[in-house]
mmCIF file with all atom_site columns, C-alpha atoms in Angstrom:
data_model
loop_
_atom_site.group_PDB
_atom_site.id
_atom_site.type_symbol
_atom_site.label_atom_id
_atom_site.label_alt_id
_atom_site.label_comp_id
_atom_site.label_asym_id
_atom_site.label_entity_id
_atom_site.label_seq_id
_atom_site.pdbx_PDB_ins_code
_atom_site.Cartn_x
_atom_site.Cartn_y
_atom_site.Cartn_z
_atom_site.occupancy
_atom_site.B_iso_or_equiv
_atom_site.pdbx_formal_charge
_atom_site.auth_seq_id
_atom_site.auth_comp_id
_atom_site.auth_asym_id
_atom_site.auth_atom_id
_atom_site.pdbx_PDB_model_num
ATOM 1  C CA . UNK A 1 1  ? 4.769   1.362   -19.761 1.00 0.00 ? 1177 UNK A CA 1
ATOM 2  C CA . UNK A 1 2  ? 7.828   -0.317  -17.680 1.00 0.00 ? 1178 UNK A CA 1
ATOM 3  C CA . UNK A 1 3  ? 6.990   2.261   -14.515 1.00 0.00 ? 1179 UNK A CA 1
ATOM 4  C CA . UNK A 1 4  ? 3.279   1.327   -14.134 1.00 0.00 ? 1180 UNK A CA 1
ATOM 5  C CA . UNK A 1 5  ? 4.056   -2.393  -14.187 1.00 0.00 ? 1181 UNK A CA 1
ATOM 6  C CA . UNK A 1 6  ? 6.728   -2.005  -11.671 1.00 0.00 ? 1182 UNK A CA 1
ATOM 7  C CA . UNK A 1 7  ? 4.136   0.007   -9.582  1.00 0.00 ? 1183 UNK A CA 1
ATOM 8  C CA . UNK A 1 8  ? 1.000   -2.197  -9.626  1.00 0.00 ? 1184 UNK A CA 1
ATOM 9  C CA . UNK A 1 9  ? 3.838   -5.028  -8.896  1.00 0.00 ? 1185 UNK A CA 1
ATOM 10 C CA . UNK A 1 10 ? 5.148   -3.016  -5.921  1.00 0.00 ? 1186 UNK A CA 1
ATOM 11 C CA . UNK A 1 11 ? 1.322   -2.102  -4.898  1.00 0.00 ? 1187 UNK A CA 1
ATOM 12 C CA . UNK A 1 12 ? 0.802   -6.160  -5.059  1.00 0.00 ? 1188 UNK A CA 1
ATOM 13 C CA . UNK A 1 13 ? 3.983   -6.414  -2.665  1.00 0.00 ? 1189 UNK A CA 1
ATOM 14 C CA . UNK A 1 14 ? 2.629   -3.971  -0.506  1.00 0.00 ? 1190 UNK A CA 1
ATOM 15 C CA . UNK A 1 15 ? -0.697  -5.893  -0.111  1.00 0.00 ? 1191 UNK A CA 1
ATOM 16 C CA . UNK A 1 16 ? 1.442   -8.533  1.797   1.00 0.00 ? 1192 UNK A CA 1
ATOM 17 C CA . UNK A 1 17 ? 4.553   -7.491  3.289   1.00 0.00 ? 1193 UNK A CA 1
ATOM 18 C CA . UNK A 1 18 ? 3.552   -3.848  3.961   1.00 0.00 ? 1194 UNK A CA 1
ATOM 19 C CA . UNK A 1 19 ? 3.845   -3.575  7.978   1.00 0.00 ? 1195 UNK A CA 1
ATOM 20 C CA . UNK A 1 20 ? 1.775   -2.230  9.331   1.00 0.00 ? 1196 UNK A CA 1
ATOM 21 C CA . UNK A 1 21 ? -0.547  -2.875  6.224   1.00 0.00 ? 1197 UNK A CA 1
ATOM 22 C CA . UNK A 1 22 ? -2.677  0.466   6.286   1.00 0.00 ? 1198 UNK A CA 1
ATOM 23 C CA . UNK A 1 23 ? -5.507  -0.934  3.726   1.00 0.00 ? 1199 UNK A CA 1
ATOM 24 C CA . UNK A 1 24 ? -4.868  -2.722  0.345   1.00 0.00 ? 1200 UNK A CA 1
ATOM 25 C CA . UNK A 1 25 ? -3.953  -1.325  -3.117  1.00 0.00 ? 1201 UNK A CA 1
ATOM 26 C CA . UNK A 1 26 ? -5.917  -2.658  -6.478  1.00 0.00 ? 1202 UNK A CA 1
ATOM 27 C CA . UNK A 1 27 ? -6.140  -1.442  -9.839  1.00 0.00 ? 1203 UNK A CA 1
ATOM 28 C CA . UNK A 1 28 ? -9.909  -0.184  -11.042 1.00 0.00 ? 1204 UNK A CA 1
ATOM 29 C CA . UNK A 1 29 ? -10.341 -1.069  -14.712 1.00 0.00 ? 1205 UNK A CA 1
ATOM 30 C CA . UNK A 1 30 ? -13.521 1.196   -14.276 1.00 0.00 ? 1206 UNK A CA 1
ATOM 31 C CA . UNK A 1 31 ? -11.821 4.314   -13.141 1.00 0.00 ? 1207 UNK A CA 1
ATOM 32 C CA . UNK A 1 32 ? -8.320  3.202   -14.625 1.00 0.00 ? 1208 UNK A CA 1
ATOM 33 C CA . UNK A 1 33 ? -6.601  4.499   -11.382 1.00 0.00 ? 1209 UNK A CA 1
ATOM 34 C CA . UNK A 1 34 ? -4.743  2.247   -9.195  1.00 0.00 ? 1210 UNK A CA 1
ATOM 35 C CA . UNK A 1 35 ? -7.079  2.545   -5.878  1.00 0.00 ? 1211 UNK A CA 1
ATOM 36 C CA . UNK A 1 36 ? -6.557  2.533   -2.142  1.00 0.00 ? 1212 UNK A CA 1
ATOM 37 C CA . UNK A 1 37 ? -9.158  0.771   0.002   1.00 0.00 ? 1213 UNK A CA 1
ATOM 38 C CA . UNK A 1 38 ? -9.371  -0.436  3.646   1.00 0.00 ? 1214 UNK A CA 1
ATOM 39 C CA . UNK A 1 39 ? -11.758 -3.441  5.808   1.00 0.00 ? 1215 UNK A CA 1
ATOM 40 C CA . UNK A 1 40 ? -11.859 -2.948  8.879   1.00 0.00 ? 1216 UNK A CA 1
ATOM 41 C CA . UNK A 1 41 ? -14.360 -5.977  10.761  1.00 0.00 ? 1217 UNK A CA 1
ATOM 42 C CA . UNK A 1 42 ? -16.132 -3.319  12.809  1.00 0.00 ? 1218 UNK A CA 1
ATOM 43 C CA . UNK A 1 43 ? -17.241 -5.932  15.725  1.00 0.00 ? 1219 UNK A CA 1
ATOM 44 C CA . UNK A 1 44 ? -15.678 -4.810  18.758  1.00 0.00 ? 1220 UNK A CA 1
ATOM 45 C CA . UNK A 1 45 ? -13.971 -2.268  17.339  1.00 0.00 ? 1221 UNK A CA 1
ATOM 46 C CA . UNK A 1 46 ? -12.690 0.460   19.828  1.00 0.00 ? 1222 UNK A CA 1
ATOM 47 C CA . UNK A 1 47 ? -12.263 3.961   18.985  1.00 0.00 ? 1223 UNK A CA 1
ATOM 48 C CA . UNK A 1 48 ? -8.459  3.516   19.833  1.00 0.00 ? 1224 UNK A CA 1
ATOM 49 C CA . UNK A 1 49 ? -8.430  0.633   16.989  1.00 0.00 ? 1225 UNK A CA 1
ATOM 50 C CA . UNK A 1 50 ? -10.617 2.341   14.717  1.00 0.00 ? 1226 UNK A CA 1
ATOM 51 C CA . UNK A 1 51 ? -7.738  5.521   14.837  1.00 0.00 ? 1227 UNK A CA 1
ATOM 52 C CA . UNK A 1 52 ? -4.928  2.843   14.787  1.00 0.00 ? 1228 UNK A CA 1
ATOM 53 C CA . UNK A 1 53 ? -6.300  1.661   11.557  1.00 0.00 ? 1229 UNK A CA 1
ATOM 54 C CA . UNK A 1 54 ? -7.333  5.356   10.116  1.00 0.00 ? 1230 UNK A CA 1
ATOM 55 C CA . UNK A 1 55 ? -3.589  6.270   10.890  1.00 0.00 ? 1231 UNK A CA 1
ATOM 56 C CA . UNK A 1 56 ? -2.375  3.313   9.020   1.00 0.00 ? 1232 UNK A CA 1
ATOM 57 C CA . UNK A 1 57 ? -4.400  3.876   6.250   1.00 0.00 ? 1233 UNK A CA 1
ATOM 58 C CA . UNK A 1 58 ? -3.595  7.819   5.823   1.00 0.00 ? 1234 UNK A CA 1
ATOM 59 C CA . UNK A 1 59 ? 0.706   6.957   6.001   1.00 0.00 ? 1235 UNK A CA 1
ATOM 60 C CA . UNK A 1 60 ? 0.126   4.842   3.510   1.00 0.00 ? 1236 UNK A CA 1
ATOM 61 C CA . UNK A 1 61 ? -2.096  6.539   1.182   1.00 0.00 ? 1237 UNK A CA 1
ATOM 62 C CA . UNK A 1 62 ? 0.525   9.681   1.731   1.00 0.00 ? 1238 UNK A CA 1
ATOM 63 C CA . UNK A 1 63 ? 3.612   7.355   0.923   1.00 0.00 ? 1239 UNK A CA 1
ATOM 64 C CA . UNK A 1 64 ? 1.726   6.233   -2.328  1.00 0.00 ? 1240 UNK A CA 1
ATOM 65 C CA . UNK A 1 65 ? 0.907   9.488   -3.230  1.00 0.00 ? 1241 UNK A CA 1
ATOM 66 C CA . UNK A 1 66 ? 4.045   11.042  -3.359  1.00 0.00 ? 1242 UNK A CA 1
ATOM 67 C CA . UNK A 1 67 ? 5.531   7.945   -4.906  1.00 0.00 ? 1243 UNK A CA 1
ATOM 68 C CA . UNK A 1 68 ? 3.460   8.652   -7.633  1.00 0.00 ? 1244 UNK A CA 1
ATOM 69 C CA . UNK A 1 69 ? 3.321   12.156  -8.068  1.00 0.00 ? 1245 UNK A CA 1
ATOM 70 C CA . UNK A 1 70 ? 7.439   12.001  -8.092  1.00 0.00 ? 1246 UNK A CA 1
ATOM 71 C CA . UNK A 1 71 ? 7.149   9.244   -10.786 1.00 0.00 ? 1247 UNK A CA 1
ATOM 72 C CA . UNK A 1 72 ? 8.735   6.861   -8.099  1.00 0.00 ? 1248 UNK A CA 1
ATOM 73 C CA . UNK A 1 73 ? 8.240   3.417   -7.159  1.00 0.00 ? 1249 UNK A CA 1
ATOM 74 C CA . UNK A 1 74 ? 7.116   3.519   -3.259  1.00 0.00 ? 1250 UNK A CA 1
ATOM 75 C CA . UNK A 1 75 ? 9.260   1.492   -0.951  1.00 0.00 ? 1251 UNK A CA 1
ATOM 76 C CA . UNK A 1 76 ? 7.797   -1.358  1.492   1.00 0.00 ? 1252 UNK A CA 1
ATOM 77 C CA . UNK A 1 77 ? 7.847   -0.068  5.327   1.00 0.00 ? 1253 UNK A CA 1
ATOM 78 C CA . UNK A 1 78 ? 9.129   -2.415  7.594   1.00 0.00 ? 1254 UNK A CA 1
ATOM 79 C CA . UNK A 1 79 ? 10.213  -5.208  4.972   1.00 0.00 ? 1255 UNK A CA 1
ATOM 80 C CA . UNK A 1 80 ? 13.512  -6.038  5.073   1.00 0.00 ? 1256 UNK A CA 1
ATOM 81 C CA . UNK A 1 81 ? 14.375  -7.666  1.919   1.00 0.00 ? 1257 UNK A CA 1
ATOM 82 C CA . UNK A 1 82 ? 17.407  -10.915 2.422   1.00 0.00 ? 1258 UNK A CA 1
ATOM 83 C CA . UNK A 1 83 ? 17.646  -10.509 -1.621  1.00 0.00 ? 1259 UNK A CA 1
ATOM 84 C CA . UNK A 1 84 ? 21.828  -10.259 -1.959  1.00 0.00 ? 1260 UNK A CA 1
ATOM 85 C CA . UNK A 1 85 ? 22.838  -11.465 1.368   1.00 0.00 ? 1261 UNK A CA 1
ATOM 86 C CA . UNK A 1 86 ? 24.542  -14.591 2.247   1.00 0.00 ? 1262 UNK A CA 1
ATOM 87 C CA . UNK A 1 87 ? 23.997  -16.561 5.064   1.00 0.00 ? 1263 UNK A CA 1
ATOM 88 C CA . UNK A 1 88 ? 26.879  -18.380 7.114   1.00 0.00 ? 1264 UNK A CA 1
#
């Protein structure tokens, strides 16, 4: 329906504006579940960057979760959208 194409077009959004990105959102045809994942290039990773990244990665896998268990589109963090204003 309408809501699950707004979502996986918000979840595509997300992918690329998101800030801080916290892993990337893709749809599983095998499991049929829209699916958090994250890469993280291990080489000379430090524990404080490895954390960093796990933090990321849990906000945004809580802010997608709720979004979806309230039947709500989640919003973009630390996007602001110009859509509407006028410049000049």
């Amino acid at each position: 329906g309408r809501y699950k194409q707004d979502l996986f077009e918000q979840a595509l959004k997300a992918n690329y504006l998101d800030v801080p990105k916290g892993g990337f959102l893709a749809y599983s045809p095998k499991v049929e579940q829209l699916v958090l994942f994250l890469k993280v290039p291990s080489e000379n990773l430090t524990p404080d960057q490895a954390l960093s990244h796990i933090n990321g990665f849990k906000d945004k896998y809580k802010r997608w979760k709720e979004g979806i268990d309230n039947n709500q589109i989640p919003m973009l963090v630390g996007f602001v959208s110009t859509k509407g204003t006028s410049s000049g």
